[in-house]
Short mmCIF file of C-alpha atoms and ligand atoms in Angstrom, two decimals:
data_model
loop_
_atom_site.label_atom_id
_atom_site.label_comp_id
_atom_site.label_asym_id
_atom_site.label_seq_id
_atom_site.Cartn_x
_atom_site.Cartn_y
_atom_site.Cartn_z
CA UNK B 23 94.69 -45.32 311.70
CA UNK B 24 97.53 -42.86 312.12
CA UNK B 25 100.36 -44.26 310.01
CA UNK B 26 102.98 -43.40 312.52
CA UNK B 27 101.20 -45.07 315.42
CA UNK B 28 102.19 -48.31 317.09
CA UNK B 29 99.73 -50.21 319.27
CA UNK B 30 101.06 -53.23 321.15
CA UNK B 31 99.30 -55.41 323.71
CA UNK B 32 100.00 -58.17 326.22
CA UNK B 33 97.29 -60.72 326.97
CA UNK B 34 95.21 -59.57 329.92
CA UNK B 35 96.06 -61.94 332.73
CA UNK B 36 93.61 -63.96 334.78
CA UNK B 37 93.46 -62.80 338.36
CA UNK B 38 92.84 -66.27 339.78
CA UNK B 39 96.43 -66.48 340.96
CA UNK B 40 99.55 -64.41 341.57
CA UNK B 41 101.64 -63.31 338.58
CA UNK B 42 104.72 -65.39 337.72
CA UNK B 43 107.69 -65.44 335.39
CA UNK B 44 105.52 -66.38 332.36
CA UNK B 45 103.45 -63.23 332.71
CA UNK B 46 106.61 -61.21 333.25
CA UNK B 47 108.07 -62.65 330.04
CA UNK B 48 105.24 -61.55 327.74
CA UNK B 49 105.02 -58.15 329.40
CA UNK B 50 108.75 -57.49 329.14
CA UNK B 51 108.80 -58.43 325.46
CA UNK B 52 105.97 -55.99 324.78
CA UNK B 53 107.66 -53.31 326.82
CA UNK B 54 110.86 -53.63 324.79
CA UNK B 55 108.93 -53.16 321.55
CA UNK B 56 106.98 -50.23 322.96
CA UNK B 57 110.16 -48.53 324.15
CA UNK B 58 111.94 -49.17 320.86
CA UNK B 59 109.08 -47.71 318.85
CA UNK B 60 108.88 -44.66 321.09
CA UNK B 61 112.62 -44.10 320.65
CA UNK B 62 112.01 -44.47 316.94
CA UNK B 63 109.53 -41.58 317.20
CA UNK B 64 106.38 -43.56 316.69
CA UNK B 65 103.21 -42.60 318.46
CA UNK B 66 103.10 -45.61 320.74
CA UNK B 67 100.34 -47.17 322.82
CA UNK B 68 101.28 -50.07 325.08
CA UNK B 69 98.40 -51.87 326.76
CA UNK B 70 98.26 -54.49 329.48
CA UNK B 71 95.77 -55.42 332.17
CA UNK B 72 93.73 -58.07 333.92
CA UNK B 73 91.04 -60.53 332.83
CA UNK B 74 88.67 -60.69 335.76
CA UNK B 75 85.52 -62.55 334.78
CA UNK B 76 84.62 -66.21 334.29
CA UNK B 77 84.25 -69.37 336.29
CA UNK B 78 87.95 -69.83 336.96
CA UNK B 79 88.20 -66.48 338.73
CA UNK B 80 84.87 -66.94 340.51
CA UNK B 81 86.02 -70.31 341.85
CA UNK B 82 89.34 -68.88 342.99
CA UNK B 83 87.48 -66.21 345.00
CA UNK B 84 85.23 -68.86 346.54
CA UNK B 85 88.25 -70.89 347.55
CA UNK B 86 89.57 -67.90 349.44
CA UNK B 87 86.13 -67.31 350.96
CA UNK B 88 86.07 -63.85 349.49
CA UNK B 89 83.44 -61.82 347.77
CA UNK B 90 84.36 -62.03 344.06
CA UNK B 91 84.66 -58.30 343.38
CA UNK B 92 86.79 -57.79 346.46
CA UNK B 93 89.00 -60.70 345.40
CA UNK B 94 89.55 -59.40 341.86
CA UNK B 95 90.26 -55.90 343.17
CA UNK B 96 93.03 -57.29 345.35
CA UNK B 97 94.46 -59.62 342.74
CA UNK B 98 94.45 -56.97 340.06
CA UNK B 99 96.62 -54.82 342.31
CA UNK B 100 99.29 -57.52 342.36
CA UNK B 101 99.43 -57.44 338.54
CA UNK B 102 99.50 -53.65 338.54
CA UNK B 103 102.36 -53.78 341.02
CA UNK B 104 104.20 -56.13 338.72
CA UNK B 105 104.13 -53.53 335.95
CA UNK B 106 106.09 -51.23 338.26
CA UNK B 107 108.47 -53.95 339.40
CA UNK B 108 109.23 -54.81 335.78
CA UNK B 109 109.60 -51.12 334.86
CA UNK B 110 106.95 -51.48 332.19
CA UNK B 111 106.13 -48.38 330.20
CA UNK B 112 102.50 -49.31 329.61
CA UNK B 113 100.27 -46.36 328.75
CA UNK B 114 97.18 -47.97 330.18
CA UNK B 115 96.11 -50.83 332.44
CA UNK B 116 92.70 -52.28 331.64
CA UNK B 117 90.48 -54.23 334.01
CA UNK B 118 87.59 -56.11 332.45
CA UNK B 119 85.41 -55.26 335.44
CA UNK B 120 85.66 -51.57 334.47
CA UNK B 121 82.41 -49.98 333.31
CA UNK B 122 83.60 -48.72 329.92
CA UNK B 123 84.78 -52.23 329.08
CA UNK B 124 81.42 -53.78 329.91
CA UNK B 125 79.70 -51.18 327.75
CA UNK B 126 82.01 -51.81 324.80
CA UNK B 127 81.52 -55.59 325.10
CA UNK B 128 77.75 -55.24 325.10
CA UNK B 129 78.00 -52.86 322.16
CA UNK B 130 79.88 -55.48 320.14
CA UNK B 131 77.41 -58.16 321.19
CA UNK B 132 74.61 -56.01 319.81
CA UNK B 133 76.46 -55.53 316.51
CA UNK B 134 77.03 -59.27 316.19
CA UNK B 135 73.34 -59.85 316.95
CA UNK B 136 72.27 -57.22 314.42
CA UNK B 137 74.58 -58.76 311.82
CA UNK B 138 72.86 -62.09 312.32
CA UNK B 139 75.95 -63.78 313.77
CA UNK B 140 74.37 -65.02 317.01
CA UNK B 141 71.61 -67.55 317.75
CA UNK B 142 70.20 -69.21 320.86
CA UNK B 143 70.53 -72.98 321.32
CA UNK B 144 71.74 -75.51 323.85
CA UNK B 145 75.41 -76.32 324.52
CA UNK B 146 76.25 -79.94 325.22
CA UNK B 147 79.90 -80.75 325.55
CA UNK B 148 83.17 -80.53 327.40
CA UNK B 149 84.48 -77.48 329.19
CA UNK B 150 87.77 -76.90 330.94
CA UNK B 151 87.57 -74.25 333.62
CA UNK B 152 91.38 -73.91 333.82
CA UNK B 153 91.53 -73.13 330.10
CA UNK B 154 88.12 -71.41 330.01
CA UNK B 155 87.65 -73.35 326.79
CA UNK B 156 85.32 -75.80 325.07
CA UNK B 157 86.63 -79.07 323.65
CA UNK B 158 85.34 -81.61 321.15
CA UNK B 159 84.79 -85.25 322.03
CA UNK B 160 87.77 -86.36 319.96
CA UNK B 161 90.09 -84.06 321.91
CA UNK B 162 89.36 -85.67 325.27
CA UNK B 163 91.58 -88.37 326.78
CA UNK B 164 91.78 -90.13 330.13
CA UNK B 165 94.57 -89.15 332.52
CA UNK B 166 96.77 -92.15 333.28
CA UNK B 167 96.97 -91.63 337.03
CA UNK B 168 93.85 -89.73 338.04
CA UNK B 169 91.63 -91.48 335.45
CA UNK B 170 89.91 -88.15 334.98
CA UNK B 171 88.90 -86.82 331.57
CA UNK B 172 91.34 -84.23 330.33
CA UNK B 173 91.73 -81.74 327.48
CA UNK B 174 94.88 -81.70 325.29
CA UNK B 175 96.20 -79.00 327.65
CA UNK B 176 96.28 -81.61 330.44
CA UNK B 177 93.52 -79.83 332.33
CA UNK B 178 90.44 -81.57 333.62
CA UNK B 179 87.18 -81.11 331.71
CA UNK B 180 83.59 -81.23 332.86
CA UNK B 181 80.43 -82.01 330.95
CA UNK B 182 78.23 -78.97 330.38
CA UNK B 183 74.64 -78.89 329.20
CA UNK B 184 72.95 -75.54 329.20
CA UNK B 185 71.13 -72.96 327.16
CA UNK B 186 73.66 -70.85 325.33
CA UNK B 187 74.03 -68.24 322.65
CA UNK B 188 76.22 -69.34 319.77
CA UNK B 189 78.44 -67.38 317.43
CA UNK B 190 78.29 -68.65 313.84
CA UNK B 191 81.98 -69.43 313.71
CA UNK B 192 81.54 -72.26 311.18
CA UNK B 193 80.49 -69.67 308.61
CA UNK B 194 83.87 -67.99 308.86
CA UNK B 195 86.11 -70.91 307.99
CA UNK B 196 86.75 -69.99 304.35
CA UNK B 197 86.94 -66.29 305.04
CA UNK B 198 89.55 -66.87 307.74
CA UNK B 199 91.64 -69.07 305.44
CA UNK B 200 91.42 -66.40 302.78
CA UNK B 201 92.42 -63.78 305.34
CA UNK B 202 95.52 -65.76 306.40
CA UNK B 203 96.51 -66.12 302.77
CA UNK B 204 96.10 -62.45 301.97
CA UNK B 205 97.89 -61.40 305.13
CA UNK B 206 100.91 -63.69 305.38
CA UNK B 207 102.30 -61.74 308.35
CA UNK B 208 99.13 -62.06 310.39
CA UNK B 209 100.43 -64.93 312.52
CA UNK B 210 103.97 -65.48 313.74
CA UNK B 211 106.08 -67.49 314.06
CA UNK B 212 105.63 -69.58 310.91
CA UNK B 213 105.19 -72.84 312.84
CA UNK B 214 102.21 -71.43 314.76
CA UNK B 215 100.73 -70.05 311.58
CA UNK B 216 100.75 -73.50 310.02
CA UNK B 217 99.19 -74.94 313.16
CA UNK B 218 96.36 -72.40 313.07
CA UNK B 219 95.72 -72.90 309.37
CA UNK B 220 95.46 -76.66 309.72
CA UNK B 221 93.13 -76.23 312.73
CA UNK B 222 90.82 -74.02 310.68
CA UNK B 223 91.05 -76.30 307.65
CA UNK B 224 89.81 -79.16 309.82
CA UNK B 225 86.53 -77.37 310.20
CA UNK B 226 85.10 -74.96 312.76
CA UNK B 227 82.11 -75.51 315.01
CA UNK B 228 79.87 -72.69 316.06
CA UNK B 229 81.10 -71.30 319.35
CA UNK B 230 79.16 -71.09 322.57
CA UNK B 231 79.49 -67.46 323.71
CA UNK B 232 77.33 -67.30 326.81
CA UNK B 233 76.87 -69.19 330.07
CA UNK B 234 73.89 -69.46 332.42
CA UNK B 235 75.15 -71.58 335.32
CA UNK B 236 77.08 -68.78 337.00
CA UNK B 237 76.82 -65.02 336.97
CA UNK B 238 80.37 -63.63 337.26
CA UNK B 239 80.57 -62.01 333.86
CA UNK B 240 79.19 -59.32 331.62
CA UNK B 241 75.44 -59.54 331.20
CA UNK B 242 74.21 -60.40 327.73
CA UNK B 243 72.09 -57.48 326.47
CA UNK B 244 68.35 -58.15 326.76
CA UNK B 245 68.83 -61.55 328.40
CA UNK B 246 69.86 -61.30 332.03
CA UNK B 247 70.06 -65.07 332.50
CA UNK B 248 73.23 -65.16 330.41
CA UNK B 249 76.72 -63.84 330.96
CA UNK B 250 79.14 -63.51 328.05
CA UNK B 251 81.76 -66.18 327.48
CA UNK B 252 84.86 -64.86 329.19
CA UNK B 253 86.98 -65.02 326.03
CA UNK B 254 84.62 -62.80 324.03
CA UNK B 255 84.65 -60.34 326.93
CA UNK B 256 88.45 -60.57 327.28
CA UNK B 257 89.38 -60.14 323.62
CA UNK B 258 87.28 -57.01 323.40
CA UNK B 259 89.67 -55.36 325.89
CA UNK B 260 91.96 -54.53 322.99
CA UNK B 261 89.24 -52.25 321.63
CA UNK B 262 87.59 -50.96 324.79
CA UNK B 263 90.94 -49.82 326.20
CA UNK B 264 91.46 -47.42 323.31
CA UNK B 265 88.02 -45.89 323.53
CA UNK B 266 85.83 -48.14 321.38
CA UNK B 267 83.00 -47.56 320.40
CA UNK B 268 84.00 -43.90 320.35
CA UNK B 269 85.71 -43.11 317.04
CA UNK B 270 88.90 -42.18 318.84
CA UNK B 271 89.80 -45.87 318.91
CA UNK B 272 90.71 -45.51 315.23
CA UNK B 273 93.83 -43.63 316.16
CA UNK B 274 95.39 -46.90 317.25
CA UNK B 275 93.27 -49.53 315.55
CA UNK B 276 94.01 -51.95 313.94
CA UNK B 277 96.56 -52.91 316.59
CA UNK B 278 100.03 -53.51 315.22
CA UNK B 279 100.75 -56.47 317.42
CA UNK B 280 99.18 -58.74 320.00
CA UNK B 281 101.90 -60.75 321.73
CA UNK B 282 100.56 -63.87 323.43
CA UNK B 283 101.79 -67.23 324.67
CA UNK B 284 101.33 -70.26 322.41
CA UNK B 285 98.60 -71.53 324.76
CA UNK B 286 96.17 -68.88 323.59
CA UNK B 287 96.98 -68.55 319.90
CA UNK B 288 93.69 -70.17 318.83
CA UNK B 289 91.63 -67.54 320.65
CA UNK B 290 93.64 -64.72 319.10
CA UNK B 291 94.20 -66.00 315.59
CA UNK B 292 90.86 -67.76 314.99
CA UNK B 293 88.08 -66.50 317.25
CA UNK B 294 89.22 -62.88 317.48
CA UNK B 295 89.50 -62.15 313.75
CA UNK B 296 86.21 -64.01 313.18
CA UNK B 297 84.42 -61.87 315.80
CA UNK B 298 85.93 -58.74 314.30
CA UNK B 299 85.17 -59.59 310.68
CA UNK B 300 81.62 -60.46 311.74
CA UNK B 301 81.31 -57.07 313.46
CA UNK B 302 82.87 -55.38 310.40
CA UNK B 303 85.91 -54.21 312.33
CA UNK B 304 89.42 -54.70 310.94
CA UNK B 305 91.46 -57.50 312.56
CA UNK B 306 94.81 -56.63 314.17
CA UNK B 307 97.86 -56.57 311.91
CA UNK B 308 99.83 -59.29 313.60
CA UNK B 309 99.68 -61.85 316.37
CA UNK B 310 102.86 -63.40 317.65
CA UNK B 311 102.79 -66.43 319.93
CA UNK B 312 105.90 -67.04 322.01
CA UNK B 313 106.95 -70.29 323.63
CA UNK B 314 106.62 -71.72 327.07
CA UNK B 315 109.06 -71.47 329.98
CA UNK B 316 109.86 -74.42 332.14
CA UNK B 317 111.71 -74.27 335.46
CA UNK B 318 114.96 -76.26 335.58
CA UNK B 319 113.41 -78.56 332.96
CA UNK B 320 110.02 -79.01 334.65
CA UNK B 321 106.63 -77.58 333.76
CA UNK B 322 105.90 -74.54 335.92
CA UNK B 323 102.91 -75.29 338.06
CA UNK B 324 101.54 -74.50 341.44
CA UNK B 325 100.99 -78.16 342.28
CA UNK B 326 104.68 -78.89 341.62
CA UNK B 327 105.52 -75.92 343.82
CA UNK B 328 108.05 -74.57 341.33
CA UNK B 329 106.41 -71.31 340.29
CA UNK B 330 109.09 -68.66 339.71
CA UNK B 331 108.23 -65.37 341.34
CA UNK B 332 109.80 -62.60 339.22
CA UNK B 333 110.22 -60.57 342.38
CA UNK B 334 112.61 -63.12 343.89
CA UNK B 335 114.76 -63.15 340.74
CA UNK B 336 114.77 -59.36 340.58
CA UNK B 337 115.86 -59.14 344.23
CA UNK B 338 118.61 -61.67 343.69
CA UNK B 339 119.94 -60.62 340.27
CA UNK B 340 118.42 -57.25 339.37
CA UNK B 341 115.63 -56.31 337.01
CA UNK B 342 117.63 -55.48 333.90
CA UNK B 343 119.47 -58.76 334.19
CA UNK B 344 116.16 -60.62 334.20
CA UNK B 345 114.85 -58.62 331.24
CA UNK B 346 118.06 -59.30 329.34
CA UNK B 347 118.18 -62.97 330.22
CA UNK B 348 114.58 -63.79 329.25
CA UNK B 349 114.94 -62.25 325.82
CA UNK B 350 118.54 -63.33 325.16
CA UNK B 351 118.45 -66.91 326.30
CA UNK B 352 115.70 -68.28 324.07
CA UNK B 353 114.72 -67.40 320.50
CA UNK B 354 111.33 -65.71 320.81
CA UNK B 355 108.78 -68.28 319.73
CA UNK B 356 110.66 -71.29 321.14
CA UNK B 357 110.16 -72.91 324.52
CA UNK B 358 112.80 -72.15 327.11
CA UNK B 359 114.19 -73.46 330.30
CA UNK B 360 114.78 -71.16 333.24
CA UNK B 361 117.90 -72.07 335.13
CA UNK B 362 119.93 -70.01 337.53
CA UNK B 363 123.12 -71.46 336.11
CA UNK B 364 122.27 -70.16 332.64
CA UNK B 365 121.33 -66.78 334.10
CA UNK B 366 124.61 -66.54 336.01
CA UNK B 367 126.57 -67.51 332.92
CA UNK B 368 124.95 -64.64 331.02
CA UNK B 369 125.77 -62.21 333.82
CA UNK B 370 129.42 -63.24 333.89
CA UNK B 371 129.99 -63.38 330.15
CA UNK B 372 127.67 -61.00 328.32
CA UNK B 373 127.08 -58.44 331.02
CA UNK B 374 130.23 -58.31 333.15
CA UNK B 375 132.90 -59.41 330.65
CA UNK B 376 131.62 -57.81 327.46
CA UNK B 377 129.43 -54.81 328.24
CA UNK B 378 130.63 -53.95 331.75
CA UNK B 379 134.27 -54.28 330.90
CA UNK B 380 134.01 -52.08 327.81
CA UNK B 381 132.40 -49.21 329.68
CA UNK B 382 134.69 -49.62 332.65
CA UNK B 383 138.01 -49.64 330.87
CA UNK B 384 137.24 -46.74 328.55
CA UNK B 385 135.89 -44.49 331.29
CA UNK B 386 138.75 -45.28 333.66
CA UNK B 387 141.38 -44.24 331.12
CA UNK B 388 139.55 -41.02 330.34
CA UNK B 389 139.08 -40.24 333.99
CA UNK B 390 142.70 -40.95 334.83
CA UNK B 391 144.51 -39.52 331.83
CA UNK B 392 142.33 -36.88 330.22
CA UNK B 393 141.08 -35.40 333.44
CA UNK B 394 137.72 -36.98 332.64
CA UNK B 395 137.19 -34.55 329.81
CA UNK B 396 135.23 -35.61 326.73
CA UNK B 397 136.13 -33.99 323.45
CA UNK B 398 135.17 -33.67 319.81
CA UNK B 399 136.86 -36.23 317.57
CA UNK B 400 139.52 -34.48 315.52
CA UNK B 401 140.35 -37.08 312.93
CA UNK B 402 138.78 -40.37 311.90
CA UNK B 403 141.39 -42.76 310.52
CA UNK B 404 140.92 -45.69 308.19
CA UNK B 405 141.26 -48.12 311.08
CA UNK B 406 138.44 -46.40 312.96
CA UNK B 407 135.89 -46.67 310.21
CA UNK B 408 134.73 -50.23 310.73
CA UNK B 409 133.70 -49.50 314.30
CA UNK B 410 132.61 -45.94 313.74
CA UNK B 411 130.20 -46.81 310.95
CA UNK B 412 128.91 -49.97 312.60
CA UNK B 413 125.97 -48.49 314.60
CA UNK B 414 124.16 -47.06 311.59
CA UNK B 415 124.25 -50.39 309.78
CA UNK B 416 123.25 -52.11 313.01
CA UNK B 417 120.17 -49.92 313.34
CA UNK B 418 118.82 -51.18 310.03
CA UNK B 419 119.36 -54.79 311.08
CA UNK B 420 117.85 -54.28 314.51
CA UNK B 421 114.76 -52.59 313.06
CA UNK B 422 114.18 -55.67 310.91
CA UNK B 423 114.74 -57.96 313.88
CA UNK B 424 112.20 -56.04 315.95
CA UNK B 425 109.68 -56.16 313.11
CA UNK B 426 109.88 -59.96 313.25
CA UNK B 427 109.91 -60.05 317.09
CA UNK B 428 113.40 -61.59 316.99
CA UNK B 429 114.57 -60.24 320.32
CA UNK B 430 117.39 -62.75 320.65
CA UNK B 431 118.78 -61.53 317.31
CA UNK B 432 118.46 -57.90 318.37
CA UNK B 433 120.55 -58.64 321.44
CA UNK B 434 122.98 -60.84 319.59
CA UNK B 435 123.53 -58.08 317.04
CA UNK B 436 124.03 -55.40 319.69
CA UNK B 437 126.61 -57.68 321.29
CA UNK B 438 128.47 -57.88 317.98
CA UNK B 439 128.94 -54.13 318.25
CA UNK B 440 130.10 -54.48 321.85
CA UNK B 441 132.56 -57.13 320.79
CA UNK B 442 133.79 -54.95 317.90
CA UNK B 443 134.32 -52.11 320.37
CA UNK B 444 136.26 -54.34 322.75
CA UNK B 445 138.45 -55.53 319.88
CA UNK B 446 139.10 -51.91 318.93
CA UNK B 447 140.23 -51.16 322.48
CA UNK B 448 142.55 -54.19 322.46
CA UNK B 449 144.04 -53.23 319.11
CA UNK B 450 144.45 -49.52 319.62
CA UNK B 451 145.77 -49.89 323.19
CA UNK B 452 144.81 -46.41 324.38
CA UNK B 453 146.67 -46.97 327.68
CA UNK B 454 149.90 -47.06 325.67
CA UNK B 455 148.90 -44.36 323.19
CA UNK B 456 148.27 -41.93 325.97
CA UNK B 457 152.01 -41.88 326.65
CA UNK B 458 153.18 -41.67 323.02
CA UNK B 459 150.49 -39.75 321.19
CA UNK B 460 147.99 -37.99 323.39
CA UNK B 461 146.11 -36.45 320.48
CA UNK B 462 145.46 -39.80 318.84
CA UNK B 463 144.63 -41.36 322.20
CA UNK B 464 142.03 -38.64 322.68
CA UNK B 465 140.44 -39.47 319.32
CA UNK B 466 140.40 -43.20 320.00
CA UNK B 467 138.78 -42.65 323.37
CA UNK B 468 136.24 -40.15 322.10
CA UNK B 469 135.34 -42.52 319.28
CA UNK B 470 134.73 -45.13 321.96
CA UNK B 471 132.57 -42.69 323.90
CA UNK B 472 130.34 -42.17 320.85
CA UNK B 473 130.11 -45.93 320.44
CA UNK B 474 129.34 -46.54 324.11
CA UNK B 475 126.64 -43.86 324.02
CA UNK B 476 125.12 -45.53 320.97
CA UNK B 477 125.30 -48.93 322.62
CA UNK B 478 123.41 -47.41 325.54
CA UNK B 479 120.74 -46.09 323.17
CA UNK B 480 120.43 -49.52 321.59
CA UNK B 481 120.11 -51.04 325.04
CA UNK B 482 117.52 -48.56 326.31
CA UNK B 483 114.46 -50.62 325.32
CA UNK B 484 115.87 -53.84 326.74
CA UNK B 485 117.73 -52.67 329.84
CA UNK B 486 116.35 -49.21 330.60
CA UNK B 487 118.13 -48.70 333.93
CA UNK B 488 121.49 -49.94 332.67
CA UNK B 489 121.19 -47.68 329.66
CA UNK B 490 120.32 -44.71 331.87
CA UNK B 491 123.23 -45.53 334.12
CA UNK B 492 125.72 -45.63 331.22
CA UNK B 493 124.35 -42.45 329.67
CA UNK B 494 124.50 -40.73 333.07
CA UNK B 495 128.18 -41.50 333.26
CA UNK B 496 128.54 -39.59 329.97
CA UNK B 497 126.33 -36.67 331.00
CA UNK B 498 123.54 -37.73 328.65
CA UNK B 499 119.84 -38.31 329.12
CA UNK B 500 117.77 -40.85 327.18
CA UNK B 501 114.73 -38.55 327.26
CA UNK B 502 116.62 -36.14 325.04
CA UNK B 503 117.84 -38.84 322.66
CA UNK B 504 116.22 -41.09 320.07
CA UNK B 505 117.18 -43.72 317.51
CA UNK B 506 117.99 -40.81 315.20
CA UNK B 507 121.14 -40.19 317.24
CA UNK B 508 122.51 -43.50 316.02
CA UNK B 509 123.01 -41.80 312.67
CA UNK B 510 124.95 -38.79 313.93
CA UNK B 511 127.81 -38.00 316.24
CA UNK B 512 127.25 -34.50 317.55
CA UNK B 513 125.22 -35.34 320.60
CA UNK B 514 128.14 -35.99 322.93
CA UNK B 515 128.28 -33.65 325.90
CA UNK B 516 131.79 -32.23 325.59
CA UNK B 517 131.34 -30.04 328.67
CA UNK B 518 131.11 -33.13 330.77
CA UNK B 519 133.76 -34.66 332.96
CA UNK B 520 133.72 -38.41 333.37
CA UNK B 521 134.05 -39.62 336.93
CA UNK B 522 135.71 -42.78 338.08
CA UNK B 523 133.07 -45.34 337.12
CA UNK B 524 131.47 -47.84 339.42
CA UNK B 525 131.26 -51.40 338.14
CA UNK B 526 128.12 -52.03 336.06
CA UNK B 527 127.81 -55.77 336.61
CA UNK B 528 129.64 -57.74 339.26
CA UNK B 529 130.87 -61.17 338.25
CA UNK B 530 129.29 -64.02 340.16
CA UNK B 531 131.64 -66.75 341.24
O1 LIG S 624 95.19 -66.83 329.12
N1 LIG S 624 105.76 -69.45 329.82
O2 LIG S 624 95.48 -65.43 330.93
P1 LIG S 624 96.65 -66.15 331.75
C1 LIG S 624 105.55 -68.40 329.03
N2 LIG S 624 93.22 -64.23 330.45
N3 LIG S 624 104.49 -67.58 329.11
C2 LIG S 624 103.58 -67.83 330.05
C3 LIG S 624 103.72 -68.92 330.94
C4 LIG S 624 104.88 -69.76 330.80
N4 LIG S 624 105.12 -70.79 331.58
N5 LIG S 624 102.65 -68.92 331.76
C5 LIG S 624 101.87 -67.86 331.40
C6 LIG S 624 94.87 -65.87 329.80
N6 LIG S 624 102.43 -67.19 330.37
C7 LIG S 624 93.72 -64.99 329.36
C8 LIG S 624 94.19 -64.09 328.24
S1 LIG S 624 93.80 -62.17 326.43
C9 LIG S 624 92.49 -61.43 325.71
C10 LIG S 624 93.14 -63.18 327.67
C11 LIG S 624 101.90 -65.97 329.73
O3 LIG S 624 96.73 -65.45 333.05
C12 LIG S 624 101.65 -66.15 328.25
O4 LIG S 624 101.62 -64.91 327.63
O5 LIG S 624 96.44 -67.60 331.75
C13 LIG S 624 100.27 -66.72 328.26
O6 LIG S 624 99.63 -66.62 327.00
C14 LIG S 624 99.61 -65.87 329.30
O7 LIG S 624 100.64 -65.67 330.29
C15 LIG S 624 98.39 -66.53 329.89
O8 LIG S 624 97.95 -65.77 330.94
#
């Protein structure tokens, strides 16, 4: 693996239904990390896509009376469209119905077979189509109202008895535990890590990895009756998308980070490393499982009719606002509640009052009193130092925050700089200085310009359009900047004249 590379992935989403705010959340988080790493000059690969096989998808197509392939083609487009609507910077979009992916999956199957990791037997047990997962007897309960048998996820299960290939997962229990110990950063956050470890400690059953009662999947090599278990097929996307089995996959493998929701941590932190170790491929470096969003306090579900369409929120409040809100409101890893009130509060306080106001008042004074002209700073005084030196220290903190996927801390820390800058404006009162000491006023304002430009660079991964907009007002372009500029001050465009700025964020009443 190239040491300077950064490979980040979202889960690939099932195409049984339209994308919603939960999918948007994971994708935005990954996008922020991809953008940050690119700005930090790392060779970045950001992958997302759609998971198109399995019974759940096949049944969804049937419900719509559509031919399955036609259905998945259409549904996949809606996820692809979402990447544009969210301004994702993904380098690739994988579909598991693509040929190269099928080939890579069969290739891995053959390796597992050759390595004596697979055997043929009969599966007898519970299966939840909604979760595409098998459950043990002791995990099943009866639903109070419907009296139906349900998995711990709340989804209905059905009894399955069929011939199936099994993966010798039980054999990997100790090796997995050893792996978690040796690689303490493999699973985040800590609470999920403990959950996974205790699950594995409880003992692992061999895993059924093929089905025979339907055909919407990747054919098992040399046994046409079977299709691969959709999770084996899906997890392999992380390899097939970067060229596996061709050696070029090594440029980005092992992946730096798989970000997933807490619902699918078991598949990523138990099954996936076991499959990989069994195939003699290195596991990814880290898996982070974030929390679950509810809508105004209620579980988001189609049957409750409270699914949040990201498109509606974007139309009402703007994309960058949504990106900001999702990552600011809830510590990454915790569950969160989506409420319009909370969103509006963030717009009014953080965006309009703090960020918007800073940019607005500084640019207006420059436009009005200095003819819009930006200038080199002539003299840094003692009182300027705290603010002037803040960004470089902030960069170190933010890098650490990003390494731990602490987006809320990243934003909180950037806002400390914004608040420091606003305090500096209040204290130095450039509107007064301009009358008494124009030279000093010029320095104060040009110091603020450097700070605002740096704030915009810090914001670029999180709010790309807002950042572009601010930089535009200063005659700068993010494509010509990087995190390196945080450490220097000579990138300001002193040939540029600042125009009377338009308001960045309007307050909502
Ligand atoms: O599980 N809150 O796909 P999926 C937060 N195809 N995140 C949410 C969410 C919510 N309410 N709802 C969904 C699959 N998500 C498999 C993955 S990967 C090899 C295969 C997000 O369409 C979250 O990231 O059910 C969750 O893990 C993912 O969508 C599940 O998407």
